[in-house]
Structure formats: C-alpha cells, structure tokens
Tab-separated table of C-alpha atoms in Angstrom:
chain	number	residue	atom	x	y	z
O	27	ALA	CA	109.464	88.998	104.239
O	28	SER	CA	111.470	91.823	105.685
O	29	SER	CA	115.224	92.060	105.340
O	30	ALA	CA	117.549	92.428	108.295
O	31	GLY	CA	119.866	95.382	108.609
O	32	ASP	CA	120.042	99.051	109.510
O	33	ASP	CA	121.015	101.944	107.254
O	34	ASP	CA	121.807	104.241	110.175
O	35	ASP	CA	125.270	104.648	111.624
O	36	ASP	CA	125.913	102.504	114.668
O	37	ASP	CA	125.101	104.375	117.847
O	38	GLU	CA	127.445	104.225	120.783
O	39	VAL	CA	125.559	102.765	123.737
O	40	VAL	CA	126.719	103.809	127.183
O	41	VAL	CA	125.600	101.484	129.961
O	42	MET	CA	125.357	102.955	133.436
O	43	GLU	CA	125.315	100.596	136.360
O	44	PRO	CA	122.328	101.357	138.631
O	45	GLU	CA	122.751	102.156	142.253
O	46	ASP	CA	119.368	100.568	142.948
O	47	ASP	CA	119.585	96.796	142.656
O	48	ASP	CA	115.887	96.629	141.742
O	49	VAL	CA	116.428	98.458	138.460
O	50	ASP	CA	118.506	96.982	135.648
O	51	ILE	CA	119.346	99.845	133.296
O	52	ARG	CA	121.377	97.460	131.124
O	53	GLU	CA	118.248	95.455	130.282
O	54	GLU	CA	116.333	98.644	129.527
O	55	SER	CA	119.134	99.857	127.245
O	56	GLU	CA	119.234	96.552	125.402
O	57	ALA	CA	115.468	96.648	124.901
O	58	ALA	CA	115.651	100.207	123.541
O	59	ALA	CA	118.481	99.206	121.201
O	60	ALA	CA	116.466	96.240	119.967
O	61	ALA	CA	113.513	98.521	119.223
O	62	ARG	CA	115.767	100.872	117.260
O	63	ASP	CA	117.208	97.927	115.330
O	64	ALA	CA	113.690	96.678	114.424
O	65	ASP	CA	112.685	100.120	113.141
O	66	GLY	CA	115.862	100.374	111.126
O	67	MET	CA	115.381	96.885	109.710
O	68	HIS	CA	111.915	97.727	108.441
O	69	ARG	CA	113.040	101.054	106.975
O	70	LEU	CA	115.795	99.238	105.120
O	71	ALA	CA	113.370	96.525	103.984
O	72	GLU	CA	111.118	99.157	102.411
O	73	ASP	CA	114.060	100.661	100.542
O	74	VAL	CA	115.269	97.243	99.357
O	75	VAL	CA	111.832	96.123	98.184
O	76	ASN	CA	111.253	99.422	96.387
O	77	GLU	CA	114.573	99.011	94.574
O	78	ILE	CA	113.755	95.413	93.619
O	79	ARG	CA	110.430	96.478	92.129
O	80	GLY	CA	112.147	99.252	90.222
O	81	ARG	CA	114.734	96.870	88.811
O	82	VAL	CA	112.030	94.408	87.743
O	83	LYS	CA	110.161	97.175	85.921
O	84	GLU	CA	113.340	98.331	84.191
O	85	ALA	CA	114.501	94.818	83.224
O	86	THR	CA	111.101	93.784	81.840
O	87	GLY	CA	110.245	96.966	80.012
O	88	GLY	CA	107.521	98.139	82.364
O	89	LEU	CA	106.163	95.097	84.211
O	90	THR	CA	104.643	96.294	87.484
O	91	THR	CA	104.874	94.377	90.745
O	92	SER	CA	103.347	94.682	94.185
O	93	ALA	CA	104.972	93.594	97.422
O	94	GLY	CA	104.270	93.172	101.098
O	95	ILE	CA	106.744	93.651	103.934
O	96	ALA	CA	106.075	91.969	107.257
O	97	THR	CA	107.459	89.712	109.950
O	98	ASN	CA	106.231	86.520	108.238
O	99	PHE	CA	105.212	85.249	104.830
O	100	MET	CA	101.457	85.228	105.402
O	101	LEU	CA	101.331	88.852	106.528
O	102	ALA	CA	103.599	89.914	103.664
O	103	LYS	CA	101.386	88.081	101.170
O	104	ILE	CA	98.269	89.799	102.499
O	105	GLY	CA	100.045	93.167	102.497
O	106	ALA	CA	101.065	92.701	98.860
O	107	ASP	CA	97.391	92.947	97.853
O	108	PHE	CA	96.944	96.409	99.364
O	109	ASN	CA	98.727	98.556	96.797
O	110	LYS	CA	98.346	96.633	93.559
O	111	PRO	CA	99.336	96.742	90.809
O	112	ASP	CA	102.437	98.864	91.394
O	113	GLY	CA	103.103	99.512	95.061
O	114	GLN	CA	104.135	98.054	98.374
O	115	TYR	CA	102.733	97.880	101.885
O	116	ARG	CA	104.449	97.327	105.227
O	117	VAL	CA	102.651	95.637	108.110
O	118	GLY	CA	103.834	96.878	111.491
O	119	ALA	CA	106.046	94.505	113.466
O	120	SER	CA	104.694	94.960	116.980
O	121	ARG	CA	102.043	92.714	118.523
O	122	ASP	CA	99.531	95.563	118.733
O	123	GLU	CA	100.126	96.608	115.119
O	124	ILE	CA	99.678	93.055	113.833
O	125	LEU	CA	96.489	92.503	115.840
O	126	ALA	CA	95.068	95.837	114.631
O	127	PHE	CA	95.948	94.983	111.025
O	128	MET	CA	94.408	91.503	111.195
O	129	GLY	CA	91.398	92.520	113.283
O	130	ALA	CA	89.916	94.755	110.581
O	131	LEU	CA	90.757	92.352	107.766
O	132	PRO	CA	87.878	90.518	106.027
O	133	ALA	CA	88.108	86.788	106.707
O	134	ARG	CA	88.229	86.087	102.956
O	135	LYS	CA	91.587	87.864	102.739
O	136	VAL	CA	93.215	85.164	104.868
O	137	PRO	CA	94.992	82.454	102.852
O	138	GLY	CA	93.007	79.238	103.061
O	139	ILE	CA	89.574	80.862	103.409
O	140	GLY	CA	87.794	80.601	100.055
O	141	LYS	CA	84.208	81.242	99.019
O	142	THR	CA	82.897	78.105	100.698
O	143	TRP	CA	84.455	78.813	104.078
O	144	GLU	CA	83.596	82.493	103.786
O	145	LYS	CA	79.908	81.530	103.561
O	146	ARG	CA	80.168	79.005	106.399
O	147	LEU	CA	81.809	81.528	108.696
O	148	ALA	CA	79.365	84.277	107.701
O	149	ALA	CA	76.509	81.993	108.746
O	150	LEU	CA	78.106	81.958	112.191
O	151	GLY	CA	78.383	85.745	112.264
O	152	VAL	CA	82.088	85.746	111.414
O	153	THR	CA	83.085	88.120	108.616
O	154	SER	CA	86.429	89.484	109.832
O	155	CYS	CA	89.540	88.198	111.563
O	156	GLY	CA	88.451	90.156	114.608
O	157	ASP	CA	85.264	88.082	114.620
O	158	LEU	CA	87.357	84.904	114.459
O	159	LEU	CA	89.015	85.895	117.715
O	160	LYS	CA	85.742	86.909	119.380
O	161	GLU	CA	84.061	83.630	118.432
O	162	ALA	CA	87.113	81.432	119.046
O	163	ALA	CA	85.408	79.349	121.752
O	164	GLU	CA	82.310	78.675	119.644
O	165	LEU	CA	84.381	77.820	116.563
O	166	HIS	CA	86.444	75.404	118.639
O	167	CYS	CA	83.246	73.539	119.527
O	168	LEU	CA	81.800	73.574	116.005
O	169	LEU	CA	84.910	72.829	113.925
O	170	THR	CA	87.625	70.223	114.043
O	171	PRO	CA	90.562	71.042	116.342
O	172	VAL	CA	92.924	71.376	113.375
O	173	ARG	CA	90.611	73.769	111.518
O	174	SER	CA	89.712	75.913	114.533
O	175	GLU	CA	93.338	76.188	115.673
O	176	GLY	CA	94.460	77.053	112.154
O	177	LEU	CA	91.882	79.835	111.868
O	178	LEU	CA	92.818	81.206	115.281
O	179	ARG	CA	96.544	81.257	114.458
O	180	LYS	CA	95.909	83.092	111.208
O	181	ALA	CA	93.606	85.610	112.882
O	182	LEU	CA	96.474	86.355	115.276
O	183	GLY	CA	98.810	86.914	112.316
O	184	ILE	CA	100.802	83.722	112.870
O	185	SER	CA	102.099	82.194	109.655
O	186	GLU	CA	102.159	78.406	109.473
O	187	GLY	CA	105.734	77.315	108.917
O	188	GLY	CA	106.932	80.921	109.249
O	189	VAL	CA	108.926	80.189	112.386
O	190	GLU	CA	111.528	77.511	112.799
O	191	GLY	CA	109.941	74.516	114.471
O	192	ALA	CA	106.377	75.542	113.593
O	193	PRO	CA	104.235	73.089	111.604
O	194	ALA	CA	104.441	73.364	107.828
O	195	ASP	CA	101.523	74.463	105.651
O	196	HIS	CA	99.002	71.744	104.920
O	197	SER	CA	98.840	72.759	101.257
O	198	VAL	CA	100.962	72.993	98.140
O	199	SER	CA	100.345	75.415	95.291
O	200	MET	CA	101.625	76.845	92.030
O	201	SER	CA	100.836	80.127	90.300
O	202	ASP	CA	101.843	81.831	87.070
O	203	THR	CA	101.069	85.053	85.221
O	204	PHE	CA	100.696	85.759	81.513
O	205	SER	CA	102.967	88.523	80.229
O	206	THR	CA	99.886	90.101	78.613
O	207	GLY	CA	96.161	89.616	79.083
O	208	CYS	CA	94.900	86.310	77.723
O	209	ASP	CA	91.307	85.531	76.738
O	210	ASP	CA	92.062	82.509	74.548
O	211	PRO	CA	90.342	79.431	76.066
O	212	ASP	CA	92.797	77.024	74.428
O	213	ALA	CA	95.779	78.929	75.823
O	214	LEU	CA	94.203	78.854	79.279
O	215	ARG	CA	93.597	75.112	79.007
O	216	LYS	CA	97.219	74.491	77.965
O	217	GLN	CA	98.488	76.685	80.794
O	218	CYS	CA	96.300	74.832	83.280
O	219	ARG	CA	97.666	71.494	82.058
O	220	ARG	CA	101.263	72.736	82.314
O	221	MET	CA	100.664	73.891	85.871
O	222	CYS	CA	99.074	70.539	86.751
O	223	ASP	CA	102.183	68.821	85.402
O	224	GLY	CA	104.527	71.088	87.343
O	225	LEU	CA	102.602	70.932	90.594
O	226	GLY	CA	101.992	67.213	90.265
O	227	LYS	CA	105.699	66.571	89.760
O	228	ARG	CA	106.473	68.497	92.953
O	229	MET	CA	103.873	66.492	94.837
O	230	VAL	CA	105.317	63.202	93.610
O	231	GLU	CA	108.840	64.247	94.558
O	232	ALA	CA	107.701	65.424	97.999
O	233	ARG	CA	105.435	62.377	98.448
O	234	VAL	CA	102.513	64.677	99.169
O	235	ARG	CA	98.870	63.898	98.421
O	236	GLY	CA	95.830	66.098	98.859
O	237	THR	CA	92.089	65.848	99.338
O	238	THR	CA	90.897	69.251	98.095
O	239	LEU	CA	91.745	71.164	94.922
O	240	THR	CA	91.319	74.926	94.481
O	241	LEU	CA	91.564	76.651	91.102
O	242	THR	CA	92.138	80.417	91.263
O	243	LEU	CA	91.953	82.814	88.337
O	244	LYS	CA	92.938	86.471	88.504
O	245	THR	CA	91.711	88.800	85.759
O	246	SER	CA	93.548	91.767	84.262
O	247	ASP	CA	91.273	93.928	86.465
O	248	TRP	CA	92.642	92.105	89.561
O	249	ASP	CA	89.346	90.348	90.243
O	250	VAL	CA	89.926	86.929	91.808
O	251	ARG	CA	87.758	83.918	91.014
O	252	SER	CA	88.172	80.651	92.910
O	253	ARG	CA	86.637	77.208	92.620
O	254	THR	CA	87.200	74.564	95.277
O	255	GLY	CA	86.196	70.930	95.162
O	256	ALA	CA	86.783	67.823	97.233
O	257	ALA	CA	88.547	65.159	95.218
O	258	GLY	CA	86.723	62.137	96.587
O	259	ARG	CA	90.038	60.361	96.709
O	260	LEU	CA	93.621	61.447	97.274
O	261	ILE	CA	95.308	63.609	94.646
O	262	GLY	CA	98.988	62.914	94.132
O	263	SER	CA	100.008	63.118	90.468
O	264	PRO	CA	99.817	65.426	87.416
O	265	ASP	CA	96.961	63.375	85.933
O	266	ASP	CA	95.047	63.458	89.226
O	267	LEU	CA	95.257	67.247	89.186
O	268	ALA	CA	94.425	67.664	85.501
O	269	VAL	CA	91.346	65.417	85.557
O	270	ARG	CA	89.872	67.693	88.240
O	271	ALA	CA	91.324	71.126	87.405
O	272	LEU	CA	90.393	71.193	83.700
O	273	PRO	CA	86.637	70.647	84.269
O	274	MET	CA	86.742	73.353	86.946
O	275	LEU	CA	88.369	75.685	84.423
O	276	GLU	CA	85.706	74.855	81.840
O	277	ARG	CA	82.929	75.776	84.270
O	278	GLU	CA	84.692	79.049	85.074
O	279	LEU	CA	85.099	79.872	81.383
O	280	ILE	CA	81.355	79.397	80.885
O	281	VAL	CA	80.433	81.533	83.915
O	282	GLY	CA	83.067	84.184	83.265
O	283	GLY	CA	82.380	84.369	79.549
C-alpha cells in the first residue's frame, strides 16, 4: 500500500475570490492541490519502498524482494509480481489508470481466480479482466450473486476489505518462503504441516471455517503451481487442514518431480 506524505516543500496557495458567482475558483484550487498531494504521496511511496527493499537486502546478506505500490492491497499485490525478483511497480492512482491496468490483466492474475476458475471463465470467452467487465451481465446470470459481484469488483480494481466499511475477504491464508531452494520432500511435508498448524490456530481463534482449500507452491524459477479442492465438509482446525493439504502436496510432488 502506498504511504502518505509529500517530499516537496509546501506551496503557498493563493485563493482569489471570483467575480462570477457561477465559478468557484476555491474549489478548483483545492482540487489542484489534492492532485499535487496525490502525486507527491506516490513519489514518496516509491522512495520509501525502494529504501525498505534496500535495507532488507543489506540486513539479510542479499535477500531480494519485490513490492507493489497502489491505492489498495489487491492492486499492490498484483503489482508486486511485475518486477520480480528484485524490483517494484507502482499502479497509477486515478480511475482511468486503474481501469487500464486491470483491463489488460489476465484473469488468472486476480487473487481468487485459480486454474479451475480460469478454465471456467475461458469457456465463457473470458480471459482478461477487461472481458470480465464486458461480460458482466452474462456472468451475473450464470454465476451466484456473490461470485459475480466479487469478480466485477476485482476487475474494477476494488480490493475487498481495502476500504473502511467494505466487506472483509472471504478467505484466510498463510505463506512462507525458504531461505534457500528446497527440493527435500520431507522438509516440504514438515513445512506444510507447520503452516497447517499456524493457519488452523488462526482460524480457531477467529472462529472461521472454510469450504475450499488451495495449496500454492512457488518454485525458485518463480513458477506458481496451485491445487484447489472442495473439502466436503467445513474446515476449521489444524488437523482439518493437514488431512487435506498433505495429500495435495503429495500429488504435486509426484507431478512436479
């Protein structure tokens, strides 16, 4: 997410009262000042994020990081994938910039759209976020209201829970990264179990239960592999997660070699 602030010196704003009552120069001046503040905020955010990445690399002896800068978490997360493994990307803050950014984006890049939904949408002629907007009416008729509205909001660049008062995400997740590449199946199994324990504990504390589990693996070459499966019954504990995630990992180890 972007950081607020402006590294420029404060400008003195002179407000002239209009002679014509139909024109409010004060409002125009305030709008121009707001635009300058937004530009300054994003320039500062880029500098801050670049410094953070530099400090992480220095403190860890060379660990690279990627980052996204945007007006909400979802856009920033998508942007972070653009300049991996050691870069950053800023998504424009205006409505037109966000729509242009999302419109050309493959649907699979949107959080919540995995391989299964990618195939379902492709069968309907939807391969990009721009297509989601074009086919919004048809998708509303074919999908549940919750699913169709969620897809539409994301295609517009609206992050669930990113604005005060907006609904929270309907998912909970946990991710971790090995300090070095790992191809030891036993180490991967132990890591998977630890993550099931950690995520399951959070779910118990938050009194959250789920119906679908997705296991995502990212290789040292930045390839992403995902497996998604319906639980059949509600998932709400570390054991519930482990009994489903570990077999999914085993299948991925066989396929991925």
